[in-house]
PDB file of C-alpha atoms in Angstrom:
ATOM      1  CA  UNK A   1      16.030  -0.915  -9.158  1.00 63.00           C
ATOM      2  CA  UNK A   2      15.910   2.865  -9.107  1.00 80.00           C
ATOM      3  CA  UNK A   3      18.895   5.101  -9.818  1.00 89.00           C
ATOM      4  CA  UNK A   4      20.004   7.449  -7.019  1.00 93.00           C
ATOM      5  CA  UNK A   5      18.226  10.797  -6.834  1.00 94.00           C
ATOM      6  CA  UNK A   6      17.368  13.545  -4.378  1.00 94.00           C
ATOM      7  CA  UNK A   7      13.983  15.251  -4.770  1.00 94.00           C
ATOM      8  CA  UNK A   8      14.191  18.770  -6.199  1.00 89.00           C
ATOM      9  CA  UNK A   9      17.670  18.205  -7.675  1.00 93.00           C
ATOM     10  CA  UNK A  10      17.884  19.295 -11.314  1.00 92.00           C
ATOM     11  CA  UNK A  11      20.745  16.945 -12.226  1.00 93.00           C
ATOM     12  CA  UNK A  12      23.128  14.323 -10.807  1.00 91.00           C
ATOM     13  CA  UNK A  13      25.691  16.909  -9.706  1.00 94.00           C
ATOM     14  CA  UNK A  14      23.116  18.908  -7.767  1.00 96.00           C
ATOM     15  CA  UNK A  15      21.769  15.662  -6.253  1.00 95.00           C
ATOM     16  CA  UNK A  16      25.241  14.884  -4.887  1.00 95.00           C
ATOM     17  CA  UNK A  17      25.565  18.374  -3.388  1.00 96.00           C
ATOM     18  CA  UNK A  18      22.101  18.174  -1.798  1.00 96.00           C
ATOM     19  CA  UNK A  19      22.780  14.681  -0.454  1.00 97.00           C
ATOM     20  CA  UNK A  20      25.990  15.929   1.202  1.00 97.00           C
ATOM     21  CA  UNK A  21      24.264  19.054   2.582  1.00 97.00           C
ATOM     22  CA  UNK A  22      21.364  17.036   4.013  1.00 97.00           C
ATOM     23  CA  UNK A  23      23.857  14.653   5.661  1.00 97.00           C
ATOM     24  CA  UNK A  24      25.577  17.630   7.285  1.00 97.00           C
ATOM     25  CA  UNK A  25      22.175  18.937   8.461  1.00 97.00           C
ATOM     26  CA  UNK A  26      21.401  15.505   9.981  1.00 97.00           C
ATOM     27  CA  UNK A  27      24.837  15.162  11.585  1.00 96.00           C
ATOM     28  CA  UNK A  28      25.685  11.960   9.714  1.00 97.00           C
ATOM     29  CA  UNK A  29      28.187  10.934   7.058  1.00 96.00           C
ATOM     30  CA  UNK A  30      26.928  10.653   3.483  1.00 96.00           C
ATOM     31  CA  UNK A  31      26.998   7.092   2.201  1.00 95.00           C
ATOM     32  CA  UNK A  32      29.157   6.063  -0.745  1.00 94.00           C
ATOM     33  CA  UNK A  33      27.298   5.561  -4.033  1.00 89.00           C
ATOM     34  CA  UNK A  34      26.949   1.766  -3.625  1.00 88.00           C
ATOM     35  CA  UNK A  35      25.451   1.967  -0.124  1.00 93.00           C
ATOM     36  CA  UNK A  36      22.672   4.537  -0.523  1.00 96.00           C
ATOM     37  CA  UNK A  37      19.209   3.710   0.786  1.00 97.00           C
ATOM     38  CA  UNK A  38      16.054   4.302  -1.265  1.00 97.00           C
ATOM     39  CA  UNK A  39      13.405   3.009   1.175  1.00 97.00           C
ATOM     40  CA  UNK A  40      12.908   1.452   4.591  1.00 98.00           C
ATOM     41  CA  UNK A  41      10.022  -0.205   6.396  1.00 98.00           C
ATOM     42  CA  UNK A  42       9.907   0.093  10.170  1.00 97.00           C
ATOM     43  CA  UNK A  43       7.583  -0.128  13.184  1.00 96.00           C
ATOM     44  CA  UNK A  44       6.728   3.030  15.118  1.00 94.00           C
ATOM     45  CA  UNK A  45       4.031   3.490  17.784  1.00 90.00           C
ATOM     46  CA  UNK A  46       2.182   0.299  16.861  1.00 91.00           C
ATOM     47  CA  UNK A  47       2.145   1.043  13.137  1.00 95.00           C
ATOM     48  CA  UNK A  48       4.167  -0.222  10.179  1.00 97.00           C
ATOM     49  CA  UNK A  49       5.655   2.713   8.250  1.00 97.00           C
ATOM     50  CA  UNK A  50       7.417   3.067   4.918  1.00 97.00           C
ATOM     51  CA  UNK A  51       9.849   5.905   4.234  1.00 97.00           C
ATOM     52  CA  UNK A  52      10.814   6.128   0.548  1.00 97.00           C
ATOM     53  CA  UNK A  53      12.919   8.870  -0.992  1.00 97.00           C
ATOM     54  CA  UNK A  54      10.692  11.240  -2.955  1.00 96.00           C
ATOM     55  CA  UNK A  55       7.480   9.926  -1.381  1.00 96.00           C
ATOM     56  CA  UNK A  56       5.337  10.929   1.576  1.00 96.00           C
ATOM     57  CA  UNK A  57       5.627   8.784   4.696  1.00 96.00           C
ATOM     58  CA  UNK A  58       2.905   6.147   4.728  1.00 96.00           C
ATOM     59  CA  UNK A  59       1.862   3.466   7.162  1.00 96.00           C
ATOM     60  CA  UNK A  60      -0.699   0.965   8.363  1.00 96.00           C
ATOM     61  CA  UNK A  61      -1.980   0.139  11.807  1.00 95.00           C
ATOM     62  CA  UNK A  62      -3.895  -3.092  12.365  1.00 91.00           C
ATOM     63  CA  UNK A  63      -5.992  -3.508  15.490  1.00 87.00           C
ATOM     64  CA  UNK A  64      -7.636  -6.706  16.659  1.00 84.00           C
ATOM     65  CA  UNK A  65     -10.804  -6.810  18.724  1.00 83.00           C
ATOM     66  CA  UNK A  66     -12.485  -9.851  20.242  1.00 82.00           C
ATOM     67  CA  UNK A  67     -16.237  -9.550  19.730  1.00 82.00           C
ATOM     68  CA  UNK A  68     -18.641 -12.381  20.551  1.00 82.00           C
ATOM     69  CA  UNK A  69     -15.820 -14.912  20.444  1.00 82.00           C
ATOM     70  CA  UNK A  70     -14.661 -13.745  17.019  1.00 85.00           C
ATOM     71  CA  UNK A  71     -11.464 -11.828  16.332  1.00 83.00           C
ATOM     72  CA  UNK A  72     -12.115  -8.790  14.172  1.00 85.00           C
ATOM     73  CA  UNK A  73      -9.233  -7.037  12.456  1.00 86.00           C
ATOM     74  CA  UNK A  74      -9.302  -3.428  11.349  1.00 88.00           C
ATOM     75  CA  UNK A  75      -6.466  -1.967   9.256  1.00 92.00           C
ATOM     76  CA  UNK A  76      -6.142   1.800   9.169  1.00 93.00           C
ATOM     77  CA  UNK A  77      -4.107   3.543   6.485  1.00 95.00           C
ATOM     78  CA  UNK A  78      -1.877   6.274   7.888  1.00 95.00           C
ATOM     79  CA  UNK A  79      -0.485   9.142   5.868  1.00 91.00           C
ATOM     80  CA  UNK A  80       1.761  12.080   6.466  1.00 91.00           C
ATOM     81  CA  UNK A  81       2.361  15.072   4.210  1.00 90.00           C
ATOM     82  CA  UNK A  82       6.027  14.775   5.158  1.00 92.00           C
ATOM     83  CA  UNK A  83       8.114  13.900   2.059  1.00 95.00           C
ATOM     84  CA  UNK A  84      11.371  11.926   2.433  1.00 97.00           C
ATOM     85  CA  UNK A  85      14.429  13.705   0.989  1.00 97.00           C
ATOM     86  CA  UNK A  86      17.190  11.252   1.980  1.00 98.00           C
ATOM     87  CA  UNK A  87      17.863   8.158   4.091  1.00 98.00           C
ATOM     88  CA  UNK A  88      21.326   7.597   5.554  1.00 97.00           C
ATOM     89  CA  UNK A  89      22.623   4.178   6.625  1.00 95.00           C
ATOM     90  CA  UNK A  90      23.734   3.577  10.183  1.00 92.00           C
ATOM     91  CA  UNK A  91      22.454   2.000  13.362  1.00 91.00           C
ATOM     92  CA  UNK A  92      19.772   3.280  13.466  1.00 96.00           C
ATOM     93  CA  UNK A  93      19.189   4.783  10.010  1.00 97.00           C
ATOM     94  CA  UNK A  94      18.559   8.534   9.717  1.00 98.00           C
ATOM     95  CA  UNK A  95      15.680   9.921   7.652  1.00 98.00           C
ATOM     96  CA  UNK A  96      15.631  13.550   6.479  1.00 98.00           C
ATOM     97  CA  UNK A  97      12.307  15.023   5.358  1.00 97.00           C
ATOM     98  CA  UNK A  98      11.058  18.265   3.866  1.00 96.00           C
ATOM     99  CA  UNK A  99       9.479  19.349   7.170  1.00 93.00           C
ATOM    100  CA  UNK A 100      10.682  22.110   9.506  1.00 93.00           C
ATOM    101  CA  UNK A 101      13.354  23.442   9.724  1.00 93.00           C
ATOM    102  CA  UNK A 102      14.152  22.672   6.054  1.00 90.00           C
ATOM    103  CA  UNK A 103      10.830  24.164   4.950  1.00 88.00           C
ATOM    104  CA  UNK A 104       8.040  25.838   6.883  1.00 87.00           C
ATOM    105  CA  UNK A 105       5.922  22.674   6.733  1.00 87.00           C
ATOM    106  CA  UNK A 106       4.785  21.340  10.094  1.00 87.00           C
ATOM    107  CA  UNK A 107       5.035  17.610  10.738  1.00 92.00           C
ATOM    108  CA  UNK A 108       4.263  15.088  13.457  1.00 91.00           C
ATOM    109  CA  UNK A 109       7.722  13.644  12.704  1.00 93.00           C
ATOM    110  CA  UNK A 110      10.979  15.122  13.973  1.00 94.00           C
ATOM    111  CA  UNK A 111      13.364  16.215  11.232  1.00 96.00           C
ATOM    112  CA  UNK A 112      15.612  14.353  10.963  1.00 97.00           C
ATOM    113  CA  UNK A 113      14.382  11.208  12.710  1.00 97.00           C
ATOM    114  CA  UNK A 114      15.942   7.787  13.248  1.00 97.00           C
ATOM    115  CA  UNK A 115      14.434   4.358  12.639  1.00 97.00           C
ATOM    116  CA  UNK A 116      15.492   0.738  12.981  1.00 96.00           C
ATOM    117  CA  UNK A 117      14.129  -0.894   9.828  1.00 97.00           C
ATOM    118  CA  UNK A 118      12.893  -4.415   9.198  1.00 95.00           C
ATOM    119  CA  UNK A 119      13.414  -3.949   5.467  1.00 96.00           C
ATOM    120  CA  UNK A 120      15.916  -1.824   3.547  1.00 96.00           C
ATOM    121  CA  UNK A 121      15.737  -1.171  -0.198  1.00 95.00           C
ATOM    122  CA  UNK A 122      18.928   0.255  -1.742  1.00 95.00           C
ATOM    123  CA  UNK A 123      19.246   2.468  -4.763  1.00 94.00           C
ATOM    124  CA  UNK A 124      20.699   0.882  -7.896  1.00 86.00           C
ATOM    125  CA  UNK A 125      24.344   0.174  -7.019  1.00 75.00           C
ATOM    126  CA  UNK A 126      25.826   1.578 -10.253  1.00 62.00           C
TER     127      UNK A 126
END
């Protein structure tokens, strides 16, 4: 398991402050240390996406086509330059990224956005 961190934080104390500030930005409560989320996998617009703290959003879309009585599958890898800064538990979960308005970076994703995950990976619970 991975220990809790927030990208761009120089130390654990700054990570806690950033985590609290990002929660305030997102309008959610920060999670206690033992309940923090490192990554989620969820479906959005026909694609399977992974949001992992510190990483860019990534996904896959598989399409099936019937051609001459044979089913052909094509899997497309999807990427986004949007980097995940924090994920907050709830129903649904809230994902905060480094896109506008936090930075000037444009993104096809709202910031923050919500997702209902199929899989949740927590940070180390220490």
